[in-house]
mmCIF file of C-alpha atoms and ligand atoms in Angstrom:
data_model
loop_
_atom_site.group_PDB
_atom_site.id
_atom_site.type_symbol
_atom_site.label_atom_id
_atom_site.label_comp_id
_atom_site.label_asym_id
_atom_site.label_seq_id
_atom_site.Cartn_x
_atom_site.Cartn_y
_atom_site.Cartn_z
ATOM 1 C CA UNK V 6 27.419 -3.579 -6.592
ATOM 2 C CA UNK V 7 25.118 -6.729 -5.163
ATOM 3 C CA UNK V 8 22.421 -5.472 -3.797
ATOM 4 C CA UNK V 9 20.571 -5.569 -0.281
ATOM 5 C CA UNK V 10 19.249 -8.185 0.602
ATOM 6 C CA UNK V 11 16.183 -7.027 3.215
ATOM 7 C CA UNK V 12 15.556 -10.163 5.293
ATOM 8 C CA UNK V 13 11.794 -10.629 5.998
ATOM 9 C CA UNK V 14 12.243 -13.565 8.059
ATOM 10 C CA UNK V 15 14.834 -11.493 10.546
ATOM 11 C CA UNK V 16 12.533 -8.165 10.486
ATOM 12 C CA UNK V 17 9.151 -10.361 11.174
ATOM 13 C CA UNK V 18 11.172 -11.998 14.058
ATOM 14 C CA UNK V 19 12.034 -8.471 15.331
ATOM 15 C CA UNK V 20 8.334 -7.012 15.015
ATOM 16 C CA UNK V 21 6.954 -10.433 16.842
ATOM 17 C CA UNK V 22 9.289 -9.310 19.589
ATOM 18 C CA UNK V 23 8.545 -5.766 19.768
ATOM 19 C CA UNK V 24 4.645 -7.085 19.683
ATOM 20 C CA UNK V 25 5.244 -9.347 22.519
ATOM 21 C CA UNK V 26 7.029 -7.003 24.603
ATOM 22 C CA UNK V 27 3.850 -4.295 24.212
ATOM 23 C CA UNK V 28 1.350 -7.284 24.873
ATOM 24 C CA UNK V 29 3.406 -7.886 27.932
ATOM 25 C CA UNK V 30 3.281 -4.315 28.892
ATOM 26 C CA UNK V 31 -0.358 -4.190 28.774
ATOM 27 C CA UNK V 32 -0.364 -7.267 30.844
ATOM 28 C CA UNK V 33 0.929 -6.225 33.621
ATOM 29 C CA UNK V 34 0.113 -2.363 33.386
ATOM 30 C CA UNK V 35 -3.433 -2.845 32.613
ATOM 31 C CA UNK V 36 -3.949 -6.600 33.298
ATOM 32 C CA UNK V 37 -5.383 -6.743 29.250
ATOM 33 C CA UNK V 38 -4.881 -9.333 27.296
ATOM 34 C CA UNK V 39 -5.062 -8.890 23.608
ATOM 35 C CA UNK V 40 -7.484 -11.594 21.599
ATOM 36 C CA UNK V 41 -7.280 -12.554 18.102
ATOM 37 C CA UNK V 42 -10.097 -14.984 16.682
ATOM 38 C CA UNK V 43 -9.321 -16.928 13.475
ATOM 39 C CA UNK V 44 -12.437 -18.316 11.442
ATOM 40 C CA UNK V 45 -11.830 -21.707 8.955
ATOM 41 C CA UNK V 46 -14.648 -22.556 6.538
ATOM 42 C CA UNK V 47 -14.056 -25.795 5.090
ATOM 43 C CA UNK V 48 -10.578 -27.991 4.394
ATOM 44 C CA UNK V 49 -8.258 -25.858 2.044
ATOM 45 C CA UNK V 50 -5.096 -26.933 3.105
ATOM 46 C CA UNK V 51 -3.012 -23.908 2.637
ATOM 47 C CA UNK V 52 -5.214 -22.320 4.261
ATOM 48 C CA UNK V 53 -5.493 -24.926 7.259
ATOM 49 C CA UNK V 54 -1.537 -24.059 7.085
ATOM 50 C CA UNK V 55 -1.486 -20.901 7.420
ATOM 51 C CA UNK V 56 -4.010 -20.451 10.502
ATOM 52 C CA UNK V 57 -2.329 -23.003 12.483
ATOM 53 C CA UNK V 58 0.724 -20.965 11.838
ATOM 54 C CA UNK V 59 -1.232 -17.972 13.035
ATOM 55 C CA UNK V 60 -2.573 -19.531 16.259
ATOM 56 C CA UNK V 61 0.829 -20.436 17.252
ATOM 57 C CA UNK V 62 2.395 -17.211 16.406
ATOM 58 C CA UNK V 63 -0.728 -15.262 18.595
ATOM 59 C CA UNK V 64 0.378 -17.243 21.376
ATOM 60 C CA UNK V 65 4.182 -16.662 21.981
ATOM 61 C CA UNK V 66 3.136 -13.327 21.305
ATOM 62 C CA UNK V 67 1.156 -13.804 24.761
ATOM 63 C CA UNK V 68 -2.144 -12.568 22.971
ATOM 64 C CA UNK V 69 -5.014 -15.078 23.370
ATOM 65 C CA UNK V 70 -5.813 -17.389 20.463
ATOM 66 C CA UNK V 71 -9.810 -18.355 19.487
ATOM 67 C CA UNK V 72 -10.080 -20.613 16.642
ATOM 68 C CA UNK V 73 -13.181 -21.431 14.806
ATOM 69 C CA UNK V 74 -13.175 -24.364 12.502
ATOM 70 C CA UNK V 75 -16.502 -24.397 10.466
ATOM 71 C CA UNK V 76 -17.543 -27.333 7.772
ATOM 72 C CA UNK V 77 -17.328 -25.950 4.530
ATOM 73 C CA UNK V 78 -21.178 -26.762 4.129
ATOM 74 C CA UNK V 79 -21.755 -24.434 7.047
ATOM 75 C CA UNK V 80 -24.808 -22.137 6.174
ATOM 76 C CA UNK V 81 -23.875 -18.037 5.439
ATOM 77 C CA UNK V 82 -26.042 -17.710 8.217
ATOM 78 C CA UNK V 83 -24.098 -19.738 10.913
ATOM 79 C CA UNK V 84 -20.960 -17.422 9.671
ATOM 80 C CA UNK V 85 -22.606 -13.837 10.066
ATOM 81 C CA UNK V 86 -24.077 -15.512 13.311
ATOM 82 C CA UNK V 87 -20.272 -16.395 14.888
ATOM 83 C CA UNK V 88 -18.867 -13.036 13.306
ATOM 84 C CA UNK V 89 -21.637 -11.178 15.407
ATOM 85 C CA UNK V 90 -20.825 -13.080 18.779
ATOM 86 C CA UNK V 91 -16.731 -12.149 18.181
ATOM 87 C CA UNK V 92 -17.798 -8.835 17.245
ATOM 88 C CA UNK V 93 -19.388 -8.664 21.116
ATOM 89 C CA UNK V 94 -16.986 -10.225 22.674
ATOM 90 C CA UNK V 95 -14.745 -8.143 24.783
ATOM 91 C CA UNK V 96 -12.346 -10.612 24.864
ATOM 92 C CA UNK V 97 -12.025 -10.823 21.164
ATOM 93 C CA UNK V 98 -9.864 -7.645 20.142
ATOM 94 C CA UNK V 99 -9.081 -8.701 16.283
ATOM 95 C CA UNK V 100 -11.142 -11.192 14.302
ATOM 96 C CA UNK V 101 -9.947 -12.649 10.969
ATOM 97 C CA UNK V 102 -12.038 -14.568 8.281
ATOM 98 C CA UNK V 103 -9.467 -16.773 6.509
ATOM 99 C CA UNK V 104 -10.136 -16.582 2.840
ATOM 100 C CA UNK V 105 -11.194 -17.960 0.421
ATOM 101 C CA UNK V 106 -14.517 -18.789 1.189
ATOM 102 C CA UNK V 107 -16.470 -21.241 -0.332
ATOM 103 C CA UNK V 108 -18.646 -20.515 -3.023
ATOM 104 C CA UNK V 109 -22.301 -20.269 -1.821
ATOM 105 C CA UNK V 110 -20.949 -17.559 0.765
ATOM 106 C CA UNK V 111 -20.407 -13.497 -0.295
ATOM 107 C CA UNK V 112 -16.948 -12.696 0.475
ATOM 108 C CA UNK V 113 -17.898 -8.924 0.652
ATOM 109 C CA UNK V 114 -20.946 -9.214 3.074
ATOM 110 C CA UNK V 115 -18.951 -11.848 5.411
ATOM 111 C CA UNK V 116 -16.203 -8.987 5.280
ATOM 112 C CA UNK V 117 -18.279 -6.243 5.543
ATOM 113 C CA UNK V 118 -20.097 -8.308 9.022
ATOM 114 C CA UNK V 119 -16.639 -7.576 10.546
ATOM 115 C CA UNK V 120 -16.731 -4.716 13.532
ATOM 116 C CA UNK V 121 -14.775 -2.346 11.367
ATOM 117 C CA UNK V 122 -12.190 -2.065 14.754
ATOM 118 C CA UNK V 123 -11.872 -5.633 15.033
ATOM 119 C CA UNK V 124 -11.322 -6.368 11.101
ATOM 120 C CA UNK V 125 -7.594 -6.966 11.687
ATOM 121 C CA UNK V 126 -7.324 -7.752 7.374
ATOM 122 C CA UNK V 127 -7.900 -4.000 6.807
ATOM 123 C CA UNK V 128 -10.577 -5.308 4.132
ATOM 124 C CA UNK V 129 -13.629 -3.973 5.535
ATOM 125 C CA UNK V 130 -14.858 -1.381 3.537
ATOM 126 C CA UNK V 131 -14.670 1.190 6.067
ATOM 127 C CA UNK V 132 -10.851 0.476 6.276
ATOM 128 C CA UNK V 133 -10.517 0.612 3.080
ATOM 129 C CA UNK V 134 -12.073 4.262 3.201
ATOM 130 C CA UNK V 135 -10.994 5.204 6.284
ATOM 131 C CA UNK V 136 -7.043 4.405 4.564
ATOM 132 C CA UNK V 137 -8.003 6.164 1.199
ATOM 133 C CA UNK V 138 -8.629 9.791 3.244
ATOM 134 C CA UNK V 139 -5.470 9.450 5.221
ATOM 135 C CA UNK V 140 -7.604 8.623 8.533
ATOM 136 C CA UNK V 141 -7.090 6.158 11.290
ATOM 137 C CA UNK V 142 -7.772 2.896 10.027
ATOM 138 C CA UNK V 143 -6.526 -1.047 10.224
ATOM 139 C CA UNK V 144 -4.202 -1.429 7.524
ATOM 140 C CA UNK V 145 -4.105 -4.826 5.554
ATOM 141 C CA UNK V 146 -1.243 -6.906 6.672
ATOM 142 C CA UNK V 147 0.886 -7.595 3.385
ATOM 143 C CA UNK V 148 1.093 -4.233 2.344
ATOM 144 C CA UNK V 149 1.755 -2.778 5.891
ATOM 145 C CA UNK V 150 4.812 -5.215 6.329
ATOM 146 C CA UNK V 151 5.830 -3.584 2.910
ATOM 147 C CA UNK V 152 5.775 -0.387 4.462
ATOM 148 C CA UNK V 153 7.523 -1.507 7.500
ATOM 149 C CA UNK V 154 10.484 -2.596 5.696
ATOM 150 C CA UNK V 155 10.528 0.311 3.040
ATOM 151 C CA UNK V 156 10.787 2.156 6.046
ATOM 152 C CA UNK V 157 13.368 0.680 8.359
ATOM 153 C CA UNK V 158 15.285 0.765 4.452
ATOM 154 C CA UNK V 159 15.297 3.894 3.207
ATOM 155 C CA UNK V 160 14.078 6.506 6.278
ATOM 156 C CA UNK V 161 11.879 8.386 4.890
ATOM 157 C CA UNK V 162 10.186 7.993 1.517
ATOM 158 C CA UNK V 163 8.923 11.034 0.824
ATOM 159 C CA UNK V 164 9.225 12.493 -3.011
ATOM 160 C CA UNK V 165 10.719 8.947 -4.274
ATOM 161 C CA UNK V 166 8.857 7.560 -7.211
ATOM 162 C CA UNK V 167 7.376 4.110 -6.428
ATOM 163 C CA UNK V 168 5.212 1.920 -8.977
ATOM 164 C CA UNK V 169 2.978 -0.690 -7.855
ATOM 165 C CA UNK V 170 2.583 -3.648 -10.024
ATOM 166 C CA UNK V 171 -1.126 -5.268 -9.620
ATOM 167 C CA UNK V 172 -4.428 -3.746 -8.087
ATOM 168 C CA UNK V 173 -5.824 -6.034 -6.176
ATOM 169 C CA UNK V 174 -7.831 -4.801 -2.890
ATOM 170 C CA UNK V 175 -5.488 -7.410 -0.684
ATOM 171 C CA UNK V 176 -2.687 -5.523 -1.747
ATOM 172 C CA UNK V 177 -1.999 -3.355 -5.025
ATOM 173 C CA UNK V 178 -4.568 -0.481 -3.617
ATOM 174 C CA UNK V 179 -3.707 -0.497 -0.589
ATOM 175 C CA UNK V 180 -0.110 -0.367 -1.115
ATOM 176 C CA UNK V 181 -0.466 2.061 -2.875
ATOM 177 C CA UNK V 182 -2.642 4.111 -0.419
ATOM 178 C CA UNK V 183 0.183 3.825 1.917
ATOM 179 C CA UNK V 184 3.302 4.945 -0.539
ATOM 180 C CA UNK V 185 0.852 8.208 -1.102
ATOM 181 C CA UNK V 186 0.226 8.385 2.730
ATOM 182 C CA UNK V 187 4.206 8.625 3.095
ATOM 183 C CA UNK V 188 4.709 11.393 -0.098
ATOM 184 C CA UNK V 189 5.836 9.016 -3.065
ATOM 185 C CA UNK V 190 5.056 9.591 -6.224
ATOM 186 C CA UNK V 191 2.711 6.499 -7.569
ATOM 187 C CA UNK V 192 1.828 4.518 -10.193
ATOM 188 C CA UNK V 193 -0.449 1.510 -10.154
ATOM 189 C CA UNK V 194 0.352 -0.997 -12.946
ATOM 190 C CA UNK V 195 -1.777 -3.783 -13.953
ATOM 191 C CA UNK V 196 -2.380 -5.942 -16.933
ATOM 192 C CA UNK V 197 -3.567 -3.206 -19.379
ATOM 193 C CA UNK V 198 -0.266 -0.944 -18.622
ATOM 194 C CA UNK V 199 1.578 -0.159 -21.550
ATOM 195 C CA UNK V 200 4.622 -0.471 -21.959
ATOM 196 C CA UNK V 201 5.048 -2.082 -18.448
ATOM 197 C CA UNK V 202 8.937 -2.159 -18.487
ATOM 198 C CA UNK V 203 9.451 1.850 -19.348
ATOM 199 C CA UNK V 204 6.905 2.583 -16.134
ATOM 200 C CA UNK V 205 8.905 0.460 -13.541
ATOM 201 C CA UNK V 206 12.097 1.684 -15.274
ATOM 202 C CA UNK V 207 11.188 5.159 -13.750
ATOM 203 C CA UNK V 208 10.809 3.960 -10.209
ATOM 204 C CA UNK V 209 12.985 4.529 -6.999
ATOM 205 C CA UNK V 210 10.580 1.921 -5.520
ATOM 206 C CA UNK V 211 8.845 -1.101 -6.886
ATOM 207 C CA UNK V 212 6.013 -3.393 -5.491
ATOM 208 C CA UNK V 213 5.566 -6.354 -7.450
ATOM 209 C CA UNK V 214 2.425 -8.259 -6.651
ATOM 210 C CA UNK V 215 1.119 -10.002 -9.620
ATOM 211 C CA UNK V 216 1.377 -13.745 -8.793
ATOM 212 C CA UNK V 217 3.393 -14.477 -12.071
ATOM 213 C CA UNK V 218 6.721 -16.110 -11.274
ATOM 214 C CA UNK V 219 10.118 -14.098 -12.334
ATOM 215 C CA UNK V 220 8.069 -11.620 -14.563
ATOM 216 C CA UNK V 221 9.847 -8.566 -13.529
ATOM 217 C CA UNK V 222 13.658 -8.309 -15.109
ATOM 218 C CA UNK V 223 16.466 -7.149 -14.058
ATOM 219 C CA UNK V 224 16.729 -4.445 -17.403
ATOM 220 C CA UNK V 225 12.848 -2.898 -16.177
ATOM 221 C CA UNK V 226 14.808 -1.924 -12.552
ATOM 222 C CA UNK V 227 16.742 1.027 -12.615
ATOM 223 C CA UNK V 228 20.051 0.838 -10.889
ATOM 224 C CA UNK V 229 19.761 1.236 -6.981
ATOM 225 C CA UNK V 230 16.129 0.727 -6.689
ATOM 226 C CA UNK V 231 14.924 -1.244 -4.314
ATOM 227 C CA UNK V 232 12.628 -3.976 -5.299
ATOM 228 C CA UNK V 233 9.762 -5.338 -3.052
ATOM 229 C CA UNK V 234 8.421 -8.995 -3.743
ATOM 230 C CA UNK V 235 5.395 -9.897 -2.956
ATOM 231 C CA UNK V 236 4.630 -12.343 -5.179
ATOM 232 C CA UNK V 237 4.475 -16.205 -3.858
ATOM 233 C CA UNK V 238 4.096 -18.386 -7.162
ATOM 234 C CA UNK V 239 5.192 -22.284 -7.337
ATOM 235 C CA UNK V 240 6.937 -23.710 -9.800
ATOM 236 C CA UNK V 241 8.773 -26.924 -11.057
ATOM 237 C CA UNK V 242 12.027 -27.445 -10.539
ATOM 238 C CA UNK V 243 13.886 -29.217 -13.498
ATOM 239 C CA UNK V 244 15.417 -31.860 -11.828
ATOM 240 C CA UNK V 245 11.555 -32.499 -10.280
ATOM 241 C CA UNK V 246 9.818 -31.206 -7.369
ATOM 242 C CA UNK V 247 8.589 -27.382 -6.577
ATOM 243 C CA UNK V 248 9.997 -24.786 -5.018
ATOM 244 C CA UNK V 249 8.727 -20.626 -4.683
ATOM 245 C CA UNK V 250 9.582 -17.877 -6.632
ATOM 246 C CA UNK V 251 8.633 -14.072 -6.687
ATOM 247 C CA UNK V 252 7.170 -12.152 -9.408
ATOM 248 C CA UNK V 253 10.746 -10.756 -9.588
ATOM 249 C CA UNK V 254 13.248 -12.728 -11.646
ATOM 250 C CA UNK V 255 15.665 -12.442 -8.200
ATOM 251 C CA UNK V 256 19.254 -12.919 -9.828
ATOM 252 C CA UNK V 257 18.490 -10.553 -12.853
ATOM 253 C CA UNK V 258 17.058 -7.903 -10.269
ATOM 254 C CA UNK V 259 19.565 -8.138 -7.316
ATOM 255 C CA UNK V 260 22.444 -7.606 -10.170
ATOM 256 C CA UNK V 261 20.898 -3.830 -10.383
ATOM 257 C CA UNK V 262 18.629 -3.338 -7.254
ATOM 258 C CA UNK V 263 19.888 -1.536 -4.564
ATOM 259 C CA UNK V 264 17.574 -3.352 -2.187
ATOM 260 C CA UNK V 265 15.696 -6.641 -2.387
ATOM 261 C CA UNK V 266 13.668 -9.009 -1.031
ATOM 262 C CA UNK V 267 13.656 -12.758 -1.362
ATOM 263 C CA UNK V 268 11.231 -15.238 -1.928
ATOM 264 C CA UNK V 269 10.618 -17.176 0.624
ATOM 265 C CA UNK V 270 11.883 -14.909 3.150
ATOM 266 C CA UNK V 271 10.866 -11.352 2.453
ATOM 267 C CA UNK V 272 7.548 -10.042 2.357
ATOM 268 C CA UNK V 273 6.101 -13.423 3.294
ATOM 269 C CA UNK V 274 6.743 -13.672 6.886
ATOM 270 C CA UNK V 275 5.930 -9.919 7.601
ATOM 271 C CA UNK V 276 1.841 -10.883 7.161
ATOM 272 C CA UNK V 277 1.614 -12.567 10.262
ATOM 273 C CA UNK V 278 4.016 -10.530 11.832
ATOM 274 C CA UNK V 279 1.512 -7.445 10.987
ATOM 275 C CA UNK V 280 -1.372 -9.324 11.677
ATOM 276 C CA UNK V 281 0.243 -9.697 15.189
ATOM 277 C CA UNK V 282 0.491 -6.006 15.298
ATOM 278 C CA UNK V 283 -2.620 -4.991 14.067
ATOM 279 C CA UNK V 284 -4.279 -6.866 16.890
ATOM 280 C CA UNK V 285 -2.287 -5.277 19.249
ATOM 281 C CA UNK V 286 -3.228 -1.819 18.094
ATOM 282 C CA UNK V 287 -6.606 -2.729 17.484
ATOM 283 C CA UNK V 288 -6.724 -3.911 21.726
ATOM 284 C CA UNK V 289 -4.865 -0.580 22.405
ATOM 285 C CA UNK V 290 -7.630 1.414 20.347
ATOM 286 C CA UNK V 291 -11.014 -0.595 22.306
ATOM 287 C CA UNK V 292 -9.174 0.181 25.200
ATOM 288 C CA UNK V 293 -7.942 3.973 25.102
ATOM 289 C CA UNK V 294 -4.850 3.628 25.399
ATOM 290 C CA UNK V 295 -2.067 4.421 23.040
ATOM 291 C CA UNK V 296 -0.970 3.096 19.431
ATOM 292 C CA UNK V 297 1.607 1.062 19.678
ATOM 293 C CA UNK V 298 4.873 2.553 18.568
ATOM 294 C CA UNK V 299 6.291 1.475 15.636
ATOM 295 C CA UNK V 300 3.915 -1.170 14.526
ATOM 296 C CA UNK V 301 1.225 0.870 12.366
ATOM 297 C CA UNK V 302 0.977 2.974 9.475
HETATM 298 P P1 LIG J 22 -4.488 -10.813 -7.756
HETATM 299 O O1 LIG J 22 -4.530 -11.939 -8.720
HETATM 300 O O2 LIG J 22 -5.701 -10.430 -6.996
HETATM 301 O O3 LIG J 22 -3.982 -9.523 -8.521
HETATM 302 C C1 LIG J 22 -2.942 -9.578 -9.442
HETATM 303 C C2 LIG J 22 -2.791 -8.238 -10.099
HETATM 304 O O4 LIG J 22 -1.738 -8.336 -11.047
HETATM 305 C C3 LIG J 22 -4.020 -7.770 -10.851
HETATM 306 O O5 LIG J 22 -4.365 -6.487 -10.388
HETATM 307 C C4 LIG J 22 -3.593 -7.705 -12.317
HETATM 308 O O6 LIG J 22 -4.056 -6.528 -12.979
HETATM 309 C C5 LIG J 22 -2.092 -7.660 -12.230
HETATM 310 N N1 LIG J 22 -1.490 -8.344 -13.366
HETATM 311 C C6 LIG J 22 -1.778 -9.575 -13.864
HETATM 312 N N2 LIG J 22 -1.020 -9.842 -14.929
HETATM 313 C C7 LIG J 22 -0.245 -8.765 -15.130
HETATM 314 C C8 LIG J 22 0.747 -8.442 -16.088
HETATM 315 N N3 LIG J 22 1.082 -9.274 -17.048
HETATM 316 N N4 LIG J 22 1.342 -7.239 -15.995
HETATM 317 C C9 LIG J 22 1.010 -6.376 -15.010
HETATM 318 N N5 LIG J 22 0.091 -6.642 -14.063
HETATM 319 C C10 LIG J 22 -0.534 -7.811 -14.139
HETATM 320 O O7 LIG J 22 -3.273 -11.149 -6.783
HETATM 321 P P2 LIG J 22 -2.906 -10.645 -5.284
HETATM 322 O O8 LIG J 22 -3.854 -11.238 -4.310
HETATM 323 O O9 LIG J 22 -2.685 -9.175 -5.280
HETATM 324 O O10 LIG J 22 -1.516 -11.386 -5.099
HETATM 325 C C11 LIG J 22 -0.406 -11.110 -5.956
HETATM 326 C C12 LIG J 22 0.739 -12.039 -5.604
HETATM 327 O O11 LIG J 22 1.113 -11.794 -4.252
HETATM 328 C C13 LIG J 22 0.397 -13.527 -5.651
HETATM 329 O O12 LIG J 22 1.538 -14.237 -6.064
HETATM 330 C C14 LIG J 22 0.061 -13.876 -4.210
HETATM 331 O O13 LIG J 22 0.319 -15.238 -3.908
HETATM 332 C C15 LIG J 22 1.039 -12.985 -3.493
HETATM 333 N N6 LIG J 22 0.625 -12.622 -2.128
HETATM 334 C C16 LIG J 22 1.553 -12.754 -1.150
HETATM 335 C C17 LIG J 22 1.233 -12.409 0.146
HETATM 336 C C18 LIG J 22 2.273 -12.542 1.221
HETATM 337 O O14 LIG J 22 1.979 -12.751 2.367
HETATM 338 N N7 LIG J 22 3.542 -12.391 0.903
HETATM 339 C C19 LIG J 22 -0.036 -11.938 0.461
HETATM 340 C C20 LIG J 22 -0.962 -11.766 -0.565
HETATM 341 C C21 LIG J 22 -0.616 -12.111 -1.877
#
């Protein structure tokens, strides 16, 4: 039987709504108006891509949109100096460094400059602890739209077996993190696991977020598992040009998954879509009020 396809694209579209309809709420309940400040240092064009889709999204999501567009020559300084006025600004409910950064600044100590309630990422260390005891925390976005859709999927996920391919702190760990926080079984798999195919061949659930294009195969996925891709990798296309692929080899998968996601199309579009969220509940949290349903971990 073909299996699932779980449509990121649709899903992202439906959490944007249920964001906007909450923002609205607090609009006109509380006459609050949820901010989310972007920070650009330098010209990397996909990033330059990806926070002008950000701004727009923040904005038909009624939030408020600051964007900060720094030279990439700007001094450390200037950056801790801006980070510190957003984290004072009541205005200013989520605030997100776009990264990478360039090389004379510390990744960790701009991170780590972040109001821990305001680090909408999830990357500030406190997060990251706060997520690792099973506390309150902001989640980081990739891995929470995982959850979302594992979620909305299966129900609940409690005593399934899920393996996580990659350990990175953007994703792998936390992923991870959150399987645990909703009773699976996990394994984290990275570049030293043996025998890499027998570990995912166990799994009810698999994460793959390596950035290597088609690695997983359809004979490492045992039948009816649902596969989660979060790998973005660009390749050439033999009659010329790119296009994206996954980290999942998609037709060999889908032929035994019971569930998949595409690439584009799956994971991809649930970042923003979280990010979105996360501000929201971050607004809710400086403010008293209540999570918002359905939108956190
Ligand atoms: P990363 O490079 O930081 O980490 C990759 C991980 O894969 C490492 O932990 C490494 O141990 C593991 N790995 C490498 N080779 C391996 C192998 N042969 N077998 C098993 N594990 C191996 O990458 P990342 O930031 O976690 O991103 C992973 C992928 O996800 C990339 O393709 C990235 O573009 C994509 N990504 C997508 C989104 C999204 O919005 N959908 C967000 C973040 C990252």
């Amino acid at each position: 039987m073909a299996a699932t396809i779980l449509d990121g694209k649709a899903f992202a579209a439906r959490v944007r709504g249920q964001v906007a309809e909450q923002v609205a709420q607090l609009k006109e309940v509380h006459a609050i108006t949820p901010g989310l400040a972007v920070v650009l240092v330098g010209e990397d064009p996909a990033s330059q891509v990806y926070v002008r889709s950000k701004g727009k999204m923040t904005v038909e999501v009624g939030m408020k949109s600051v964007e900060h567009k720094l030279d990439a020559a700007t001094p450390e300084a200037d950056l801790l100096a801006l980070i510190q006025d957003l984290n004072s600004d009541d205005s200013i409910h989520g605030i997100l460094v776009q990264l990478p950064l360039p090389d004379h600044m510390n990744e960790d100590m701009v991170i780590n400059a972040i109001a821990p309630a305001k680090d909408v990422d999830g990357f500030h260390i406190s997060n990251v602890g706060l997520l690792g005891t099973g506390q309150k925390a902001m989640v980081p976005c990739t891995p929470l739209g995982c959850l979302m859709m594992l979620r909305d999927h299966h129900g609940s996920l409690s005593g399934l077996d899920a393996v996580v391919i990659g350990r990175s702190n953007i994703v792998g760990k936390p992923m991870a993190q959150l399987l645990l926080g909703d009773s699976c079984t996990v394994t984290i798999a990275h570049s030293r696991t043996k025998d890499l195919p027998d570990v995912v061949r166990r799994a009810d659930i698999v994460v793959a977020a390596v950035g290597r294009p088609r690695m997983v195969l359809g004979d490492w996925i045992k039948p009816g598992a649902t596969v989660i891709d979060v790998g973005i990798n660009r390749i050439e296309k033999p009659e010329g040009g790119t296009r994206l692929v996954g980290d999942a080899d998609f037709d060999s998968c889908a032929a035994v998954a019971g569930a998949i996601t595409p690439v584009p199309g799956g994971v991809g579009p649930m970042t923003i879509a979280c990010l979105l969220a996360n501000t929201l509940t971050a607004c809710c949290r400086a403010n008293g009020l209540p999570e918002p349903t359905g939108l956190t971990a």
